[in-house]
Coordinates of C-alpha atoms and ligand atoms in Angstrom, one line a residue:
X1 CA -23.2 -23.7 15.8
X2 CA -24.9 -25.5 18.9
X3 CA -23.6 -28.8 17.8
X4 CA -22.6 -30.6 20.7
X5 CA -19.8 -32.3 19.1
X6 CA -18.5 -29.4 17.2
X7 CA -18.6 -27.5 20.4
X8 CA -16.7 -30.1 22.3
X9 CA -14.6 -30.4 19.4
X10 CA -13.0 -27.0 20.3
X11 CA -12.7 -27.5 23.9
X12 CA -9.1 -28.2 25.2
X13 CA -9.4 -31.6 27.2
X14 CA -8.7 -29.8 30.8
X15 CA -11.1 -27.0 30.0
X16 CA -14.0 -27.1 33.3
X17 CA -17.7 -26.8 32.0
X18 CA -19.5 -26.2 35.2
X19 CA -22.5 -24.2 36.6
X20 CA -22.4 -21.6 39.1
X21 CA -25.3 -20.9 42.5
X22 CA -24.7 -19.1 45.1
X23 CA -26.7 -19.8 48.5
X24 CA -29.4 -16.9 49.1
X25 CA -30.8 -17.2 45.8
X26 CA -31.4 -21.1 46.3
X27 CA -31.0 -22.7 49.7
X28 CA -34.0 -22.0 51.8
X29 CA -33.2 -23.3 54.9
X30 CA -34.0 -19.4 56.4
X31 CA -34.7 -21.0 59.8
X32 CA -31.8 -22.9 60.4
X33 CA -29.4 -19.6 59.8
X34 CA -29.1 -16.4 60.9
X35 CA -30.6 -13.4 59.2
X36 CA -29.0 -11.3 56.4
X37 CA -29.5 -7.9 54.5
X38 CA -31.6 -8.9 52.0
X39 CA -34.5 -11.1 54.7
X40 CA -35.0 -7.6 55.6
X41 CA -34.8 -5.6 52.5
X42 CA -37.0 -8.0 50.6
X43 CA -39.4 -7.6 53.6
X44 CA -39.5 -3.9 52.7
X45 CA -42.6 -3.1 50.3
X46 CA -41.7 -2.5 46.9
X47 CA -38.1 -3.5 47.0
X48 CA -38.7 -6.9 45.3
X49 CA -40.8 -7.1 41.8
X50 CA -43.0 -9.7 43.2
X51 CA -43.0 -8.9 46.7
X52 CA -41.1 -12.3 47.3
X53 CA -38.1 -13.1 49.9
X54 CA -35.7 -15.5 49.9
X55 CA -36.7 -17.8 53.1
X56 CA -37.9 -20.8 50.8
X57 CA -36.6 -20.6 47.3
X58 CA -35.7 -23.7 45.8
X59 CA -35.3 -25.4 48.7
X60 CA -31.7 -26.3 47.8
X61 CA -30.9 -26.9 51.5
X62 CA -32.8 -29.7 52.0
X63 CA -33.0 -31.4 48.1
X64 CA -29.1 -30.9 48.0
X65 CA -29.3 -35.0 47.1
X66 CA -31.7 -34.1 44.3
X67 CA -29.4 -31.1 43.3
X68 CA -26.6 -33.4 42.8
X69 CA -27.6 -35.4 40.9
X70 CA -28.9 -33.2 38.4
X71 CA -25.4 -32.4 38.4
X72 CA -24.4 -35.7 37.7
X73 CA -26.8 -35.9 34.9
X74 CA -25.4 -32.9 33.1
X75 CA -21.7 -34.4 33.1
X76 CA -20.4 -31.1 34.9
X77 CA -16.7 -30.9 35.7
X78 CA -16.9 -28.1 38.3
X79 CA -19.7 -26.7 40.8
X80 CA -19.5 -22.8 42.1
X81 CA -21.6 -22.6 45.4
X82 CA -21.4 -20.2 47.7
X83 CA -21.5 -20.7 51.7
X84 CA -23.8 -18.7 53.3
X85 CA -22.1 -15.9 56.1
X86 CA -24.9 -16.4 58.6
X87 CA -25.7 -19.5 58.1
X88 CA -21.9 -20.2 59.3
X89 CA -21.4 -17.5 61.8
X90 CA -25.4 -16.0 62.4
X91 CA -24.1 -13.3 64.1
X92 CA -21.3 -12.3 61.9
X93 CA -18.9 -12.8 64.3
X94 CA -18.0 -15.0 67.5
X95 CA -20.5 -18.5 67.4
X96 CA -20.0 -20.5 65.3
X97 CA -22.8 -22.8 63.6
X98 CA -21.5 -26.1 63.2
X99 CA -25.0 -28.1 62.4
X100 CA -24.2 -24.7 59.5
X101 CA -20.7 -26.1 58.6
X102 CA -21.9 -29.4 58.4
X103 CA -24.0 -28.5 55.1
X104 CA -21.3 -27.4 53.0
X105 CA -18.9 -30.4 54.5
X106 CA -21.5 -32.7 53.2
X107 CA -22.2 -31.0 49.6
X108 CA -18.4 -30.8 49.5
X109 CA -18.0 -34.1 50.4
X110 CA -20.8 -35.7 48.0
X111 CA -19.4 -33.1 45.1
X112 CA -16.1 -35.6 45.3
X113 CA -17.3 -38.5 44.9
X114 CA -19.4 -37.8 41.8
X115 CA -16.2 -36.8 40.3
X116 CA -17.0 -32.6 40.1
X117 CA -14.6 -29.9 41.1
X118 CA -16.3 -28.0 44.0
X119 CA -15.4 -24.1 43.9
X120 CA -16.5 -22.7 47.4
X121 CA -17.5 -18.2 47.1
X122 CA -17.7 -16.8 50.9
X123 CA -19.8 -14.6 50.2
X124 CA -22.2 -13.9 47.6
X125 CA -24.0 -10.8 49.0
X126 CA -25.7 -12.3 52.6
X127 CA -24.2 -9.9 55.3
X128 CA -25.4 -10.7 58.6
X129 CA -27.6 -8.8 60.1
X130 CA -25.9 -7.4 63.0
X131 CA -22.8 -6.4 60.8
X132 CA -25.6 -4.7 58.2
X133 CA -26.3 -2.9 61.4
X134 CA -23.2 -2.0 62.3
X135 CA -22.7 -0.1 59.2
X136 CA -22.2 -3.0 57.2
X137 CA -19.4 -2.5 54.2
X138 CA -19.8 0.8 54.9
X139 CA -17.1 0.2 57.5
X140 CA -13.5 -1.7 57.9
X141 CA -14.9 -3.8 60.8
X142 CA -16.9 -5.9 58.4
X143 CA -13.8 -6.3 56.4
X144 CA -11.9 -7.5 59.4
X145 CA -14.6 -9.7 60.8
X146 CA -14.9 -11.3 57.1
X147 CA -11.6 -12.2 57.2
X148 CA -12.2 -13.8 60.8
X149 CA -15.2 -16.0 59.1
X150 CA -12.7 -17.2 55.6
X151 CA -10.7 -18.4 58.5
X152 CA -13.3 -20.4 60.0
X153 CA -14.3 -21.9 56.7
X154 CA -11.4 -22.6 55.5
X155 CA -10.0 -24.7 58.4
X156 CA -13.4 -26.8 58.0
X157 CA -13.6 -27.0 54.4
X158 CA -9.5 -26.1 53.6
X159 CA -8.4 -29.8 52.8
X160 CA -10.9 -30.3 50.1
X161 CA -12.4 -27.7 48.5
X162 CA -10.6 -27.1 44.8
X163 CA -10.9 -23.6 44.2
X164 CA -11.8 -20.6 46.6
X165 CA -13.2 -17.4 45.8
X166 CA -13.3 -14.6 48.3
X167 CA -15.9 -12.0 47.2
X168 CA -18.3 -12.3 44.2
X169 CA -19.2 -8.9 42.2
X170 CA -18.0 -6.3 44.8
X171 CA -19.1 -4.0 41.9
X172 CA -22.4 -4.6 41.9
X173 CA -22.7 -4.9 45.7
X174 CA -21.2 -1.3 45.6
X175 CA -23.6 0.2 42.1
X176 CA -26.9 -1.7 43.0
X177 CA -26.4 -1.6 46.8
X178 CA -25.0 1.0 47.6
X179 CA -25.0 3.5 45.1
X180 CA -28.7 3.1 43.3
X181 CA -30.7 1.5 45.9
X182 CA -31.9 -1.5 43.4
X183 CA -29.8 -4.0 45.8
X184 CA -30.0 -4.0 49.8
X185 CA -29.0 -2.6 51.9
X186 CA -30.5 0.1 49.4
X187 CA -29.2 3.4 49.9
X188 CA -28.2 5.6 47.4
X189 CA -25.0 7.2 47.6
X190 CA -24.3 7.3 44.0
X191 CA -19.9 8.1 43.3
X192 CA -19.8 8.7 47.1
X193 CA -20.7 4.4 47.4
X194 CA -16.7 3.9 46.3
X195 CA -15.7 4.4 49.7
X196 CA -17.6 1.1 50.3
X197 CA -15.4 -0.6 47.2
X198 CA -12.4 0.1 49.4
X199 CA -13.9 -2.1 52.2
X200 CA -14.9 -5.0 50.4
X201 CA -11.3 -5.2 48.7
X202 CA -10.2 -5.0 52.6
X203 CA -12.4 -7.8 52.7
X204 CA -11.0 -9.7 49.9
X205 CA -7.4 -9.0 51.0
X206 CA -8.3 -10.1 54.5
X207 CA -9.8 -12.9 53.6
X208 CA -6.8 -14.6 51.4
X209 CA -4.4 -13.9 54.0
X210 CA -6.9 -15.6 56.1
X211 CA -6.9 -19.3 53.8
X212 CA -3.5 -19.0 52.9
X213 CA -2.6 -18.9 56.9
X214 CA -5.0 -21.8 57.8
X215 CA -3.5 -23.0 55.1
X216 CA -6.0 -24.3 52.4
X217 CA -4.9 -26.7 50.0
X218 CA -7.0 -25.6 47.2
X219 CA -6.3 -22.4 45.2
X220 CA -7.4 -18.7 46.0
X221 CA -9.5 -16.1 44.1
X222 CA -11.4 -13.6 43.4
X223 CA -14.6 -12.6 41.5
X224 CA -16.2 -9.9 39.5
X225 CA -18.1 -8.8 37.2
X226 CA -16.7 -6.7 33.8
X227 CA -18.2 -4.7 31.0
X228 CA -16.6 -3.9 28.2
X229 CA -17.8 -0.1 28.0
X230 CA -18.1 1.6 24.4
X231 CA -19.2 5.6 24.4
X232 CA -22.4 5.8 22.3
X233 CA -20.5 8.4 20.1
X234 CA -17.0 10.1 19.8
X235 CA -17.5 13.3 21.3
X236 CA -15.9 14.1 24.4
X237 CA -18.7 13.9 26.6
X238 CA -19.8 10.3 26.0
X239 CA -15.9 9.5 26.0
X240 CA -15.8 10.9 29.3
X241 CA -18.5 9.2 30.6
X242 CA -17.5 6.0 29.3
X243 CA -14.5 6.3 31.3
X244 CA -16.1 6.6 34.4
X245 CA -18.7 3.6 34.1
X246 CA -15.0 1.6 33.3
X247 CA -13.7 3.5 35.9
X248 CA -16.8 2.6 38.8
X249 CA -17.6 -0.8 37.3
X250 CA -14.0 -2.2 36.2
X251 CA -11.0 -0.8 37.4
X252 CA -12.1 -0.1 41.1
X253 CA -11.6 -3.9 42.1
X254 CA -9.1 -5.1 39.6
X255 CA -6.6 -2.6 39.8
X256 CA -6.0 -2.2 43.9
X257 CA -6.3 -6.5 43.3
X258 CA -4.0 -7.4 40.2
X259 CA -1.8 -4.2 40.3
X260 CA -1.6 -2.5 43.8
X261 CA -2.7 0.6 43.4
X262 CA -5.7 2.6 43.2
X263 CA -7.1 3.2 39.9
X264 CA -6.4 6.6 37.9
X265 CA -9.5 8.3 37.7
X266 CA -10.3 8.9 34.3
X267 CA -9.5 12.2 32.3
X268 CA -12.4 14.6 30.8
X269 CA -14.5 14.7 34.4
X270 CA -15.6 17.6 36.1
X271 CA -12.9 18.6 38.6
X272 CA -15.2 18.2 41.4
X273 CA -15.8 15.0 40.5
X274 CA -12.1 13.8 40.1
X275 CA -11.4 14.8 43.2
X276 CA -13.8 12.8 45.1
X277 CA -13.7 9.4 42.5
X278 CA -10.0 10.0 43.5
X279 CA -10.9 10.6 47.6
X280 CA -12.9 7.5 47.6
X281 CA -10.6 5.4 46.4
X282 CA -7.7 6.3 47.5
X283 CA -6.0 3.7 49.8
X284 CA -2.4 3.3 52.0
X285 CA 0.4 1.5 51.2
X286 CA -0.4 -0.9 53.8
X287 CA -3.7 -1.7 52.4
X288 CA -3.0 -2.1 49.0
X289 CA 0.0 -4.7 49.6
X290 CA -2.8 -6.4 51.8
X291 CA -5.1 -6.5 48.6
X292 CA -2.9 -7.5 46.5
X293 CA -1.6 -10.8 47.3
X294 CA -0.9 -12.9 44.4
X295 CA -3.9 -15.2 43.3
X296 CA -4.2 -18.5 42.0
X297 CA -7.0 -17.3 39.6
X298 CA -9.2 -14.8 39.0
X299 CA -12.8 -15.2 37.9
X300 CA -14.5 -13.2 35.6
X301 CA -18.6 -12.8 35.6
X302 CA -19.5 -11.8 32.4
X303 CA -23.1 -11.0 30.7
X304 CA -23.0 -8.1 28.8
X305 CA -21.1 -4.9 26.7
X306 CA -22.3 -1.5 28.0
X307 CA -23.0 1.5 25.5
X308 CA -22.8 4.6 27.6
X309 CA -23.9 8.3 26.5
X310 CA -23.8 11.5 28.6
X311 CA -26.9 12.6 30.4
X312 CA -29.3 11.0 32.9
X313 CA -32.0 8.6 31.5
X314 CA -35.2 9.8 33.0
X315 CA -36.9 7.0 33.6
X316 CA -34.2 5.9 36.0
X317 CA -33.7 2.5 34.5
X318 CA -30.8 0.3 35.7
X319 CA -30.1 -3.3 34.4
X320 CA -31.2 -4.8 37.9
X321 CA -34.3 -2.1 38.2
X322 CA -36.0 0.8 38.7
X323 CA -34.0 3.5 40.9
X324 CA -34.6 7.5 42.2
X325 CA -30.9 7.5 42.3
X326 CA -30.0 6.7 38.5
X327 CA -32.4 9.7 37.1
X328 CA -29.3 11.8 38.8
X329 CA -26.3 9.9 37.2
X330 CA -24.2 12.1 34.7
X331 CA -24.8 8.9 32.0
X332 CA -27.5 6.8 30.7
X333 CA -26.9 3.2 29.2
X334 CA -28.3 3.0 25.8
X335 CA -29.9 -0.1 23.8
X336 CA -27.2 -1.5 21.5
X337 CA -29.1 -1.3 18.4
X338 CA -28.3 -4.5 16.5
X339 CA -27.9 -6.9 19.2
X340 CA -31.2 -9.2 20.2
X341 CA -31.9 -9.5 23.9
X342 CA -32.3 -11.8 26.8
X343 CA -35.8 -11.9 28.6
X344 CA -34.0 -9.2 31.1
X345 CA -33.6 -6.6 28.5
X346 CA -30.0 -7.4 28.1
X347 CA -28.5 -7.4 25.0
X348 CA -26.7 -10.8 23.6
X349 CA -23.0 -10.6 22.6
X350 CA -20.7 -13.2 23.2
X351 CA -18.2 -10.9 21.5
X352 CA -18.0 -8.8 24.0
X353 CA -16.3 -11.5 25.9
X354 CA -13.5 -11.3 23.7
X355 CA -13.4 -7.9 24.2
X356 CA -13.3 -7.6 27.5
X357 CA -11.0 -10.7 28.2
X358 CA -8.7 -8.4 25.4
X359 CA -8.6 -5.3 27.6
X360 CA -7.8 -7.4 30.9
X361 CA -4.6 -8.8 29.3
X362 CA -3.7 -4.9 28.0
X363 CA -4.2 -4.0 31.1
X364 CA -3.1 -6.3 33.6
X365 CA -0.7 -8.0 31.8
X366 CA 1.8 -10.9 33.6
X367 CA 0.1 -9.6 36.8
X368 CA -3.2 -11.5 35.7
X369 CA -3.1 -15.1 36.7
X370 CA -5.2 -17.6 34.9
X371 CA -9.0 -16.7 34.5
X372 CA -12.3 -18.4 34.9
X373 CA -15.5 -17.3 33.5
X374 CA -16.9 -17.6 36.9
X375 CA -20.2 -16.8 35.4
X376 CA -22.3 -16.3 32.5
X377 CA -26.0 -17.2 31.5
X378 CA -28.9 -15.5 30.4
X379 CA -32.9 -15.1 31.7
X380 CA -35.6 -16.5 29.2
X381 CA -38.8 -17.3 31.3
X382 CA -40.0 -20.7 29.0
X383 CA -42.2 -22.4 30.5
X384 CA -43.3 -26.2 30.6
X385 CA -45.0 -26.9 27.4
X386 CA -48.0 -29.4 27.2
X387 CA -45.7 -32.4 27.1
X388 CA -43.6 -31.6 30.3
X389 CA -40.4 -30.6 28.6
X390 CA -39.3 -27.4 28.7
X391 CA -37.5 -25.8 25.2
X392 CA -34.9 -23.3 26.1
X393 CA -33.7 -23.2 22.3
X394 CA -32.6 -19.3 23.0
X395 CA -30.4 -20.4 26.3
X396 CA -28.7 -23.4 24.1
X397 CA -28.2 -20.8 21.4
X398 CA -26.7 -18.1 24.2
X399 CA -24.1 -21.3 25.9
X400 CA -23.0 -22.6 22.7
X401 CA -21.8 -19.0 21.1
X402 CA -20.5 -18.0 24.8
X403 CA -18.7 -21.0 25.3
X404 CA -17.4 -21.3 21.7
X405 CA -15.8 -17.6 22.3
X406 CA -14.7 -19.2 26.1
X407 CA -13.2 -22.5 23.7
X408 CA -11.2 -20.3 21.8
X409 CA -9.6 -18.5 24.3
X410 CA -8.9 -21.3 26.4
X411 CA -6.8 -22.5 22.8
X412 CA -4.5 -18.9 23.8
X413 CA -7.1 -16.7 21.1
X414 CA -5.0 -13.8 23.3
X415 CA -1.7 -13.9 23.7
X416 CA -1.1 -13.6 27.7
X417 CA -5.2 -14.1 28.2
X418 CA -5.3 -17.8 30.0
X419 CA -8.7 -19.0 30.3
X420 CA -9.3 -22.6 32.2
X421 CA -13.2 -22.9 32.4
X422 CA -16.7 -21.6 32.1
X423 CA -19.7 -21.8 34.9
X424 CA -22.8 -21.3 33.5
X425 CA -25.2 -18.9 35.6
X426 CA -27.4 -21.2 36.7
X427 CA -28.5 -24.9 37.8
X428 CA -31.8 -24.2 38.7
X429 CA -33.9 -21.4 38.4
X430 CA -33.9 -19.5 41.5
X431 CA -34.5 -16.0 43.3
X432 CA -33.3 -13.2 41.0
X433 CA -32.3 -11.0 43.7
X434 CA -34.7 -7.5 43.2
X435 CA -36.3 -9.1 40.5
X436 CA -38.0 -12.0 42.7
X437 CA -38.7 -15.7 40.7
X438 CA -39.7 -13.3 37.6
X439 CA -36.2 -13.6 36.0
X440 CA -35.3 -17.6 35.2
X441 CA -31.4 -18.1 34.3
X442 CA -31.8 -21.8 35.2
X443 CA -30.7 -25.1 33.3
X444 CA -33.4 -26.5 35.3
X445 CA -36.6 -25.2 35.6
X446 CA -37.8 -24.4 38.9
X447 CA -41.7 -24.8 39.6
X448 CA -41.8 -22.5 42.5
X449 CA -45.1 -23.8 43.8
X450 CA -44.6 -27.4 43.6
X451 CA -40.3 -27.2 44.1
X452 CA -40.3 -29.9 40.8
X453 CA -37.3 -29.6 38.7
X454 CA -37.5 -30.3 35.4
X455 CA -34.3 -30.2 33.1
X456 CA -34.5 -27.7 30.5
X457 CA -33.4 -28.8 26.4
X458 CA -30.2 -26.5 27.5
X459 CA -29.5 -28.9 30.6
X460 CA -29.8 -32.0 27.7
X461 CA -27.5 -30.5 25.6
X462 CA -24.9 -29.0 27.8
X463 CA -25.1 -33.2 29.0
X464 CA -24.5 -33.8 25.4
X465 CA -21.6 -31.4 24.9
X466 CA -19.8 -33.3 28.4
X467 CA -20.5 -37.0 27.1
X468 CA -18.9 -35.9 23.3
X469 CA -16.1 -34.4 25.0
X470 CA -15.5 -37.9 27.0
X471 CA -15.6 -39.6 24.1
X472 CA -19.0 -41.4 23.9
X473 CA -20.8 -40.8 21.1
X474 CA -24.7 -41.3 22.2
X475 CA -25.1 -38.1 21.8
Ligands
BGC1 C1 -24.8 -12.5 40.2 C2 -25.9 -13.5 40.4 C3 -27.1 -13.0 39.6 C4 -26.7 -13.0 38.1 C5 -27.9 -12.6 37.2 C6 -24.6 -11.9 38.8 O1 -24.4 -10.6 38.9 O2 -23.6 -12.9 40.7 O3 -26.2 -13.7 41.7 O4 -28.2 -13.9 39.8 O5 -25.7 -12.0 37.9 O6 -28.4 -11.3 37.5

């Protein structure tokens, strides 16, 4: 099963194996951009596990040369970075930081010549302070000036970046951020967050028509995150609520994106409820033609199947933390009972990819363009043994099964389903959003005292998977 060889065996010869960052979570380099939501939200006590921030992390920004060439080592076809808002425009709009641009020129530049597909996201959850102020996605403007700062990048960056992907996870932004509080800028709106989903599709939408005007040479998508969602049994209430975490989590992004329209609000709520899943994402005509420009791709983050029943849990538990806001949701998320679990407390099942990557053909048919597995990983905290290496066996077990299901459907498993690639979440182990340096996703550990990387067995073997599939056989 984690044979390298076998595994490489099953991957079509233009399939991309890559690994996936994004810049808050690893750069550093606080000083030399402007401030963003989360600076101030991990500065608030309590919001982060560990009480940490994200000013030093792994110091990406200036050990990018280092970085690289752990890329190199691990024979990756494709690199997913993401270009921090305010370290390109600090205030979010107007001045631009060029000594900002510069960075990502470079890493672009050095990503080419060692042969690796660079995939640029503009924005992986930094807003700039003074937007965050102004109301953040809470209103169009940030939409509008977004679309200003794709511009900007994309005339810098346009002639050589491969891929491009707008928005990562507007779902989560919109559940952890704004509707449970786990995420900054941590309010808890609960349903009534959807409004914000309509902005940061403006976003997207802006944004695309921004880089296809410049025009970029490289293609244009989008990212989010999907959960296949099963109701814990078959009664009507759990059915019900299953529909709505589709409904919230799913359909919210992908259907004003791939199909133009808002999403149906599913059947079996409360009418009280309808009506305002249905006020909140309503949009015009003129919007949704906006948002729905084709795409080159689409990019698919996936980690887990969700098992929903009816009621609140009352401890408030969320998969990204502890929230007031969740004790007062009409579902709970249950513990799938035969499936083991990551060091998160999420459960492992690389089926569920299948499933989910089933439904998105159903439901989006010809009007789905080719998909990427943008991301996918899993948190085991091993540590360094005695000897200096570090034995990850659970994270090699995790890629190989995720990664056989990604071979597969790359071979046309589902008819209509194309898949082109697979970016494993993470390099390096890095700052887990609310959940500080206590969650490690990396292929690299991340001594976050020292800054010493030191390649995990899963970064060796994902190396050996890449040097079978070229043909060597020093595997
Ligand atoms: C996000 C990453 C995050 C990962 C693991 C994804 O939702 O895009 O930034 O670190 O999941 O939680």
């Amino acid at each position: 099963m984690t044979d390298p060889r076998e595994l490489a065996a099953r991957q079509p010869a233009n399939f991309v194996l890559g690994a996936a960052t994004a810049a808050l979570q690893i750069e550093g380099g606080a000083d030399l951009r402007g401030r963003c939501g989360w600076d101030e939200f991990a500065e608030q006590p309590g919001r982060i596990i560990d009480g940490s921030t994200p000013a030093l992390t792994c110091d990406h920004f200036h050990r990018s040369e280092e970085d690289l060439e752990l890329m190199s080592g691990a024979g990756l076809d494709g690199y997913r970075f993401s270009i921090s808002w305010p370290r390109v425009q600090p205030e979010g709009s107007g001045r631009v930081s060029s000594e900002g641009l510069d960075f990502y020129d470079r890493l672009v530049d050095r990503l080419i010549e060692r042969g690796i597909r660079p995939m640029a996201t503009l924005y992986h959850w930094d807003t700039p302070i003074p937007l965050e102020q102004q109301g953040g996605w809470k209103v169009r403007s940030t939409a509008e000036r977004f679309g200003e700062y794709a511009a900007i990048v994309g005339e810098r960056l346009g002639d050589r970046v491969a891929d491009w992907v707008s928005i990562n996870e507007a779902a989560t932004v919109v559940l952890n951020g704004y509707g449970l509080g786990v995420h900054s800028p941590g309010e808890e709106q609960l349903f009534r967050a959807g409004a914000v989903a309509r902005n940061m599709v403006l976003g997207h939408g802006y944004a695309v028509q921004a880089l296809r005007s410049v025009p970029v040479a490289g293609r244009i998508g989008v990212t989010n995150t999907h959960t296949p969602v099963s109701p814990a049994t078959d009664s009507k209430k759990d059915k019900a609520m299953a529909g709505l975490l589709d409904f919230v989590h799913n359909r919210l992004f992908a259907d004003p994106v791939l199909l133009g329209r808002s999403p149906e609000v599913p059947r079996g709520l409360p009418l009280p409820m309808r009506l305002m899943l249905k006020s909140v994402s309503r949009m015009s005509r003129k919007d949704l033609e906006l948002v729905s420009q084709p795409l080159d791709f689409y990019g698919l983050n996936y980690y887990f199947p969700s098992l929903v029943a009816a009621g609140a849990d009352p401890t408030g538990m969320s998969p990204d933390g502890e929230s007031e806001a969740a004790k007062d949701l009409p579902f709970r998320l249950l513990d799938w009972p035969d499936l083991p679990q990551t060091d998160f407390g999420w459960p492992i099942a690389p089926d569920g990819l299948r499933q989910i990557s089933q439904q998105m053909a159903e439901r989006y048919g010809t009007r789905l363009p080719p998909v990427v597995i943008t991301e996918g990983g899993a948190s085991f905290n091993d540590a360094p043994s005695p000897d200096g290496s570090v034995n990850d066996d659970d994270r090699v077990a995790y890629l190989a099964a995720h990664i056989g299901v990604a071979a597969d459907l790359a071979n046309g498993a589902i008819p209509g389903f194309e898949l082109e690639g697979y970016y494993v979440w993470t390099l390096l182990d890095n700052w887990e959003w609310a959940a500080g340096f206590s969650q490690r996703f990396g292929l690299v550990h991340v001594d976050f005292d020292t800054l010493e990387r030191t390649p995990k067995s899963s970064y060796h073997w994902i190396g050996d998977v890449q040097r079978a599939r070229r043909g060597k056989t020093e595997v």
